[in-house]
Coordinates of C-alpha atoms in Angstrom, one line a residue:
M1 CA 58.8 33.8 -4.6
A2 CA 57.3 36.9 -2.9
V3 CA 58.8 40.2 -3.6
A4 CA 55.9 42.3 -3.7
T5 CA 55.5 42.5 0.1
I6 CA 58.7 43.2 2.0
L7 CA 58.7 44.0 5.5
F8 CA 61.2 47.0 5.5
L9 CA 62.6 48.1 8.7
L10 CA 65.6 50.3 8.7
G11 CA 67.0 48.7 5.4
A12 CA 66.4 45.3 6.6
T13 CA 63.8 42.6 7.0
T14 CA 62.6 41.1 10.3
A15 CA 60.4 38.4 11.5
L16 CA 59.1 40.4 14.6
K17 CA 57.8 43.4 13.4
Y18 CA 57.0 45.0 16.7
D19 CA 60.8 44.6 18.1
P20 CA 63.0 47.6 18.1
V21 CA 65.0 47.7 14.9
L22 CA 67.4 50.6 15.1
P23 CA 70.9 49.6 16.0
F24 CA 72.5 51.4 18.9
H25 CA 75.5 50.8 21.2
G26 CA 73.6 48.5 23.5
N27 CA 72.4 46.3 20.8
G28 CA 74.5 42.9 19.6
F29 CA 75.9 43.8 16.2
T30 CA 79.0 43.2 14.4
V31 CA 80.9 44.8 11.6
S32 CA 83.1 42.8 9.2
R33 CA 84.0 42.5 5.5
I34 CA 81.9 40.8 3.0
P35 CA 83.6 38.8 0.2
L36 CA 82.8 40.2 -3.0
P37 CA 81.8 37.9 -6.1
K38 CA 85.7 38.0 -7.3
N39 CA 84.9 37.7 -11.0
P40 CA 85.8 41.4 -11.8
Q41 CA 85.5 42.8 -15.4
P42 CA 87.8 45.2 -17.0
M43 CA 87.4 48.8 -15.8
S44 CA 84.8 50.7 -17.7
D45 CA 85.8 53.7 -19.8
L46 CA 84.9 56.8 -18.0
K47 CA 82.6 58.5 -20.7
V48 CA 80.2 61.2 -20.0
A49 CA 76.8 59.6 -19.1
E50 CA 73.9 60.0 -21.2
H51 CA 71.7 59.4 -18.0
V52 CA 72.3 61.8 -15.3
V53 CA 69.8 62.3 -12.6
P54 CA 69.7 65.6 -10.5
L55 CA 69.5 64.7 -6.9
K56 CA 67.4 66.6 -4.3
R57 CA 68.6 66.9 -0.6
G58 CA 66.1 65.6 1.8
N59 CA 65.8 66.4 5.5
A60 CA 65.8 63.2 7.1
K61 CA 67.9 60.7 9.1
S62 CA 69.9 58.6 6.5
L63 CA 69.9 54.7 6.9
S64 CA 73.8 54.8 6.8
S65 CA 74.2 57.6 9.5
T66 CA 71.9 55.3 11.7
Y67 CA 74.5 52.5 11.5
V68 CA 77.5 54.9 11.8
Q69 CA 76.2 56.5 15.0
A70 CA 75.5 53.1 16.3
M71 CA 79.2 52.1 15.9
R72 CA 80.5 55.4 17.3
G73 CA 78.2 55.2 20.1
R74 CA 79.3 51.6 21.0
K75 CA 83.0 52.8 21.0
L76 CA 82.1 55.8 23.1
A77 CA 80.3 53.9 25.6
D78 CA 83.0 51.2 25.9
A79 CA 85.3 54.0 26.7
G80 CA 82.7 55.1 29.4
G81 CA 82.1 58.6 28.1
G82 CA 79.9 60.7 26.1
R83 CA 76.2 61.0 25.4
L84 CA 76.2 59.8 21.9
G85 CA 72.9 58.1 21.3
T86 CA 70.7 60.4 23.6
G87 CA 69.6 62.5 20.9
Q88 CA 70.2 65.5 23.1
A89 CA 73.2 67.1 21.6
Q90 CA 73.3 69.9 19.0
L91 CA 75.6 67.7 17.0
T92 CA 72.9 64.9 16.3
S93 CA 71.0 67.0 13.7
V94 CA 74.2 67.1 11.5
E95 CA 75.2 63.6 12.6
A96 CA 72.0 62.2 11.3
G97 CA 73.3 62.8 7.8
Q98 CA 71.0 63.5 5.1
V99 CA 69.1 61.7 2.2
F100 CA 69.4 62.2 -1.6
L101 CA 66.2 61.9 -3.6
A102 CA 65.8 61.1 -7.3
P103 CA 62.5 61.0 -9.4
V104 CA 61.4 57.6 -10.7
T105 CA 58.4 56.3 -12.8
V106 CA 56.9 53.0 -11.6
G107 CA 54.1 51.5 -13.8
G108 CA 53.2 55.0 -14.9
Q109 CA 53.2 56.7 -11.5
E110 CA 55.9 59.4 -10.6
F111 CA 57.6 59.3 -7.2
E112 CA 60.6 60.6 -5.5
V113 CA 62.7 57.9 -3.8
V114 CA 65.9 57.7 -1.5
V115 CA 69.1 57.0 -3.4
D116 CA 71.0 54.7 -1.1
T117 CA 74.2 52.8 -1.6
G118 CA 74.2 50.6 1.4
S119 CA 70.9 48.5 0.4
S120 CA 69.8 46.9 -2.7
D121 CA 66.1 46.5 -2.8
P122 CA 64.0 49.0 -4.7
W123 CA 60.7 49.5 -2.7
L124 CA 57.7 51.7 -2.4
V125 CA 55.2 52.4 0.4
V126 CA 51.5 51.5 -0.2
P127 CA 48.6 53.5 1.3
T128 CA 47.6 51.0 3.9
F129 CA 51.2 50.6 5.5
E130 CA 51.6 50.3 9.0
C131 CA 54.2 52.6 10.9
Y132 CA 56.4 51.4 13.7
D133 CA 58.8 53.4 16.0
P134 CA 62.3 52.5 14.9
Y135 CA 63.7 52.7 18.5
T136 CA 61.0 50.9 20.4
G137 CA 58.9 48.8 17.6
D138 CA 55.8 50.5 19.0
P139 CA 52.9 51.1 16.5
R140 CA 52.7 54.7 15.5
D141 CA 50.4 56.9 13.2
Q142 CA 51.2 56.8 9.4
G143 CA 52.1 60.4 9.6
E144 CA 55.0 59.7 11.8
C145 CA 57.0 57.8 9.2
Y146 CA 56.6 61.0 7.0
F147 CA 56.5 59.3 3.7
G148 CA 55.4 61.2 0.3
P149 CA 52.7 59.9 -1.7
A150 CA 52.0 56.1 -1.6
Y151 CA 52.2 53.7 -4.4
N152 CA 48.9 52.6 -5.5
P153 CA 48.9 49.1 -7.2
S154 CA 45.4 49.4 -8.6
L155 CA 46.7 52.5 -10.7
S156 CA 49.6 51.1 -12.0
S157 CA 49.6 50.1 -15.8
N158 CA 51.5 47.0 -15.4
Y159 CA 51.5 45.8 -11.7
Q160 CA 51.1 42.1 -10.9
R161 CA 52.1 40.3 -7.6
V162 CA 54.8 37.7 -8.0
P163 CA 55.6 35.3 -9.6
N164 CA 54.4 36.8 -12.7
E165 CA 55.6 40.6 -12.0
N166 CA 55.7 43.1 -15.0
F167 CA 56.9 46.3 -13.3
N168 CA 58.4 48.8 -15.4
I169 CA 60.9 51.2 -13.6
T170 CA 62.2 54.3 -15.2
L171 CA 65.2 56.1 -13.6
G172 CA 67.4 58.8 -15.4
G173 CA 65.6 58.1 -18.7
I174 CA 66.3 54.3 -18.5
T175 CA 63.3 52.1 -18.2
V176 CA 63.9 48.6 -17.1
P177 CA 61.0 46.3 -17.8
R178 CA 59.6 43.6 -15.6
Q179 CA 61.6 44.8 -12.6
K180 CA 60.8 43.2 -9.2
F181 CA 60.3 45.7 -6.5
G182 CA 58.9 45.6 -3.0
T183 CA 55.6 47.1 -1.8
V184 CA 56.2 48.0 1.9
D185 CA 53.4 47.0 4.3
Y186 CA 55.2 47.7 7.5
A187 CA 57.8 50.6 8.0
A188 CA 59.9 51.8 10.8
W189 CA 61.3 54.9 8.9
F190 CA 62.9 58.3 9.2
G191 CA 60.8 60.3 6.4
D192 CA 61.5 63.5 4.7
G193 CA 57.9 64.2 3.7
Y194 CA 58.8 63.6 0.0
S195 CA 60.3 60.4 -0.7
S196 CA 57.8 57.2 -1.1
G197 CA 60.6 54.6 -1.1
L198 CA 64.1 53.7 -2.0
I199 CA 66.3 52.6 -4.8
G200 CA 69.5 50.6 -3.5
F201 CA 72.8 50.6 -5.3
A202 CA 74.6 48.1 -3.1
Y203 CA 75.5 44.5 -4.5
G204 CA 72.7 42.3 -5.4
T205 CA 73.3 39.8 -2.5
L206 CA 71.9 42.2 0.0
T207 CA 68.2 42.1 -1.4
S208 CA 65.5 41.2 1.1
A209 CA 62.7 39.1 -0.7
Y210 CA 61.4 36.3 1.0
Q211 CA 59.2 33.2 0.2
G212 CA 55.5 33.5 0.9
E213 CA 53.1 36.3 1.6
D214 CA 53.4 36.4 5.4
P215 CA 56.1 38.9 6.5
T216 CA 56.0 37.6 10.1
Q217 CA 57.6 34.3 8.9
D218 CA 60.6 35.9 7.4
R219 CA 63.8 35.0 8.8
R220 CA 67.2 36.6 8.2
G221 CA 69.4 34.5 5.9
G222 CA 66.4 33.0 4.1
T223 CA 66.3 35.6 1.4
L224 CA 65.5 34.7 -2.2
L225 CA 67.9 36.5 -4.6
Y226 CA 67.0 38.7 -7.4
N227 CA 68.4 41.4 -9.5
P228 CA 67.7 44.9 -8.2
L229 CA 67.2 47.7 -10.4
F230 CA 70.9 49.1 -11.1
V231 CA 72.0 45.3 -11.6
N232 CA 69.3 44.8 -14.1
M233 CA 70.3 48.1 -15.9
Y234 CA 73.8 46.7 -16.7
N235 CA 72.8 43.0 -17.1
Q236 CA 70.4 44.1 -19.9
S237 CA 73.3 46.1 -21.4
L238 CA 71.4 49.4 -20.9
I239 CA 74.4 51.2 -19.4
A240 CA 78.0 50.1 -18.4
P241 CA 78.3 48.9 -14.8
I242 CA 79.2 52.0 -13.1
F243 CA 77.5 54.9 -11.5
A244 CA 78.9 58.0 -10.0
L245 CA 78.1 60.6 -7.7
A246 CA 78.9 64.3 -7.4
I247 CA 77.6 65.8 -4.2
D248 CA 76.8 69.5 -4.4
R249 CA 78.0 72.1 -1.7
D250 CA 74.9 74.2 -2.2
P251 CA 72.3 73.1 0.4
N252 CA 69.5 73.8 -2.0
N253 CA 70.8 71.2 -4.4
G254 CA 71.7 67.4 -3.7
G255 CA 74.0 67.0 -6.6
L256 CA 74.2 64.6 -9.6
L257 CA 73.9 60.9 -9.9
A258 CA 75.4 59.6 -13.4
L259 CA 74.3 56.1 -14.5
G260 CA 76.7 54.3 -16.7
G261 CA 79.4 56.9 -16.8
I262 CA 80.4 60.3 -15.3
P263 CA 78.5 63.7 -14.9
D264 CA 79.9 66.4 -17.3
I265 CA 81.3 68.9 -14.9
P266 CA 84.6 70.3 -14.3
H267 CA 87.2 67.9 -12.7
S268 CA 91.0 67.2 -12.7
P269 CA 92.0 65.0 -15.6
Y270 CA 93.9 62.7 -13.2
W271 CA 91.8 59.8 -11.9
V272 CA 92.9 57.2 -9.1
S273 CA 91.5 53.6 -8.9
T274 CA 91.3 51.5 -5.8
P275 CA 89.7 48.1 -5.0
I276 CA 86.3 47.9 -3.3
E277 CA 86.4 46.0 0.1
S278 CA 82.8 45.9 1.1
V279 CA 82.0 46.0 4.9
G280 CA 78.8 44.7 6.4
F281 CA 76.7 45.7 9.3
F282 CA 75.4 42.5 10.9
I283 CA 72.7 42.3 13.7
G284 CA 72.8 38.9 15.2
T285 CA 72.8 36.8 11.9
R286 CA 75.1 36.0 9.0
T287 CA 73.3 38.1 6.6
P288 CA 74.2 41.7 6.6
A289 CA 71.6 44.3 7.4
Y290 CA 73.4 47.0 5.5
E291 CA 76.5 47.4 3.6
F292 CA 79.3 50.1 3.0
Y293 CA 81.4 50.6 0.0
T294 CA 84.9 50.5 1.5
I295 CA 88.6 51.3 0.3
E296 CA 92.1 51.5 1.5
S297 CA 93.5 54.8 2.3
D298 CA 97.1 55.9 2.6
G299 CA 96.3 58.3 5.4
F300 CA 95.3 61.8 6.2
A301 CA 97.2 65.1 5.3
F302 CA 96.6 68.2 7.5
S303 CA 98.5 71.4 8.2
A304 CA 97.9 74.7 9.9
F305 CA 100.2 76.0 7.1
D306 CA 98.9 76.6 3.5
S307 CA 102.5 76.0 2.1
A308 CA 103.0 72.5 3.7
Q309 CA 104.1 69.7 1.5
F310 CA 103.2 66.4 2.4
D311 CA 105.2 63.1 2.4
V312 CA 102.8 60.9 0.4
Q313 CA 105.5 58.4 -0.7
G314 CA 106.5 57.8 2.9
T315 CA 110.3 58.9 2.3
N316 CA 110.6 60.4 5.9
N317 CA 111.7 63.7 4.3
P318 CA 112.3 66.0 7.2
R319 CA 111.1 68.8 5.1
K320 CA 107.7 67.3 4.4
T321 CA 104.7 66.7 6.6
P322 CA 104.0 63.1 7.1
I323 CA 100.4 61.7 6.5
I324 CA 99.1 59.6 9.3
E325 CA 96.5 56.6 10.0
A326 CA 96.6 54.6 6.7
G327 CA 93.8 52.1 6.8
S328 CA 90.1 51.2 5.5
V329 CA 87.7 54.1 4.9
I330 CA 84.0 53.8 4.2
I331 CA 82.7 56.0 1.4
D332 CA 79.2 57.3 2.3
S333 CA 77.1 60.0 0.9
G334 CA 74.4 59.6 3.8
T335 CA 76.8 60.6 6.3
S336 CA 77.4 64.4 6.6
L337 CA 80.8 64.6 8.3
V338 CA 84.3 62.8 8.1
Y339 CA 84.7 60.4 11.1
A340 CA 88.6 60.1 11.4
P341 CA 90.8 58.2 14.1
P342 CA 91.2 60.3 17.2
A343 CA 94.6 61.3 16.5
V344 CA 93.4 62.8 13.2
A345 CA 90.4 64.3 14.4
E346 CA 92.5 66.1 17.3
G347 CA 95.4 67.2 14.9
V348 CA 93.0 68.7 12.5
N349 CA 90.8 70.5 15.0
L350 CA 93.7 71.9 16.9
A351 CA 95.1 73.3 13.6
F352 CA 92.2 75.6 13.2
D353 CA 92.7 79.2 13.9
P354 CA 91.5 79.7 16.8
P355 CA 92.1 76.2 17.7
G356 CA 88.7 74.1 18.1
R357 CA 87.6 72.7 21.3
F358 CA 86.4 69.2 22.3
D359 CA 83.1 68.8 24.3
E360 CA 83.5 65.8 26.6
D361 CA 80.1 65.6 27.3
Y362 CA 79.1 65.2 23.7
G363 CA 82.2 63.8 22.3
A364 CA 82.2 66.3 19.5
W365 CA 84.8 68.9 18.2
Y366 CA 83.2 72.5 18.0
V367 CA 85.0 75.4 16.2
D368 CA 84.5 79.1 15.9
C369 CA 82.2 79.9 12.8
N370 CA 84.7 82.3 11.6
A371 CA 87.8 80.3 12.1
Q372 CA 90.5 79.7 9.7
P373 CA 90.5 76.1 8.7
P374 CA 93.8 74.0 8.4
V375 CA 94.8 72.3 5.0
F376 CA 93.2 68.9 5.2
G377 CA 92.9 66.0 2.7
V378 CA 92.8 62.2 2.3
S379 CA 95.5 60.2 0.3
V380 CA 94.1 57.6 -2.1
E381 CA 96.7 55.5 -4.1
K382 CA 99.3 58.1 -3.4
K383 CA 97.1 61.1 -4.5
I384 CA 95.8 63.6 -1.9
F385 CA 92.1 64.8 -2.4
Y386 CA 91.9 68.1 -0.5
V387 CA 88.8 69.5 1.3
N388 CA 87.7 72.9 0.4
G389 CA 87.8 75.1 3.7
A390 CA 84.2 76.0 3.0
D391 CA 83.3 72.3 3.8
M392 CA 85.3 72.3 7.2
I393 CA 83.0 74.5 9.4
I394 CA 79.3 73.3 9.7
P395 CA 76.8 75.5 11.4
S396 CA 74.9 73.6 14.0
A397 CA 72.8 76.1 15.9
Q398 CA 72.8 80.0 16.0
D399 CA 76.5 81.2 16.4
V400 CA 77.4 77.5 16.9
C401 CA 79.6 75.4 14.5
I402 CA 81.0 72.1 14.7
S403 CA 83.9 70.9 12.8
G404 CA 83.6 68.7 9.4
V405 CA 86.1 66.2 10.9
Q406 CA 85.1 64.4 13.9
S407 CA 86.5 61.3 15.9
N408 CA 85.5 58.0 15.0
N409 CA 86.1 56.9 18.6
G410 CA 88.5 54.1 17.5
G411 CA 86.0 52.6 15.2
L412 CA 85.5 52.7 11.4
T413 CA 86.8 55.7 9.4
I414 CA 84.0 57.3 7.3
L415 CA 84.5 59.8 4.4
G416 CA 81.1 61.6 4.3
D417 CA 80.0 64.7 2.4
V418 CA 82.6 66.9 3.9
W419 CA 85.0 65.1 1.7
M420 CA 82.7 63.8 -1.0
K421 CA 81.8 67.3 -2.2
N422 CA 85.2 67.6 -3.5
V423 CA 85.5 64.7 -5.6
I424 CA 83.7 62.9 -8.2
S425 CA 83.1 59.4 -6.8
V426 CA 82.6 56.5 -9.2
F427 CA 81.3 53.1 -8.2
D428 CA 82.8 50.7 -10.8
I429 CA 80.5 47.8 -9.7
G430 CA 82.0 45.6 -12.9
A431 CA 85.5 45.9 -12.1
E432 CA 84.9 46.1 -8.3
M433 CA 87.0 49.2 -8.0
M434 CA 86.3 52.8 -6.8
R435 CA 87.7 55.6 -8.9
F436 CA 88.0 59.3 -7.9
A437 CA 89.0 62.7 -9.4
A438 CA 89.2 66.0 -7.7
R439 CA 86.3 68.4 -8.3
E440 CA 87.2 71.8 -9.9
Y441 CA 87.1 74.5 -7.0
Y442 CA 83.5 75.8 -6.9
T443 CA 81.6 78.2 -4.5
M444 CA 78.1 77.7 -2.8
D445 CA 76.7 79.8 -5.7
E446 CA 78.1 77.6 -8.5
A447 CA 76.2 74.4 -8.3
P448 CA 77.5 71.9 -10.8
V449 CA 75.0 71.1 -13.7
P450 CA 75.2 68.7 -16.6
V451 CA 76.7 70.4 -19.7
T452 CA 74.2 70.8 -22.5
T453 CA 74.6 71.2 -26.2

């Protein structure tokens, strides 16, 4: 089995490294649910984690946003409008999402890597890698992939090529011995100048190891399964099978990743739990190229009136404002904004004071940078999680702001960082559940940090 050489192209392996690998609305792709293992364990106790990783925010296009914008672009193109996919709109810099970086130690060498909930493989780039354009597949100078320091196998204290690897990887103070990981020889990558690779937190079924040493012979669907880093952490009883994200509002801080528990930050004592319904992004094969953690939402609550009461229970009480557009929603830290059904996006943005305006050319809602945002929240298991007004107005250019809630163009609904900054998101992989608690209100200058004694 060859894991030490993985052809990595935007989260997926491919047989033709010169082919374009970035999905866009003209490409043939499908999005559908992925069956989960269906052997859930009891839900883990939500204890404060001993292992908490401070995250650094990176200025780079996230993998998840690439797939999100492909889905939105196809829906908009099918409707015959908009310029999504041209890369010319002011909105694109925000829609590109962001990446979150964590420090890791691999074989005695220290790196920063992207934390990604939509892929599974842990990997690092090597000094001799070849860089390719994600849009065209054309070769590029190494610098255009914009990686940080490369992993040098000759300097590793315990590197061996498969099948007899002994790769020790440490994340958040947890060392996993003999961890398989990929060394990337070919990359089409949107780098941030700091990260040297990636650690995936999706299910282990999404790994991308292939038989043999020649990546040009790799075929989708021919992967060899192995346990990625987080799976090994809980399989070896190093932690409980959960991780949690607390995304920070302060742009200078990324937030916290808790392994095996939750971060010790202020939050509501009331938790909700809801089943995970994984959704995969497929490009011409039965093997997903990317995976999203998905849940069912009761709907969206919004109003221009601070005193509004919402009919979460669906009683049709005329004194309460109904919530609308129940359905599946993707939870994704790599997406900056909330992408809601068109009726929700329109209702929310018209409730700004002054009202937002929709730009037909770019398919985006713009708002006054000093506007008063409406009340806005998402209901999960009959509990509304509200968004702080500070997260509803996003600076895009000088004196130009976009709304934090945009239309999904009739496609999948995405709850990105605009919403995630206001909750602690727990991924209970063992129980196949997601769990949420509201964050305590905090301002830009009050970055959440672990409580120490």
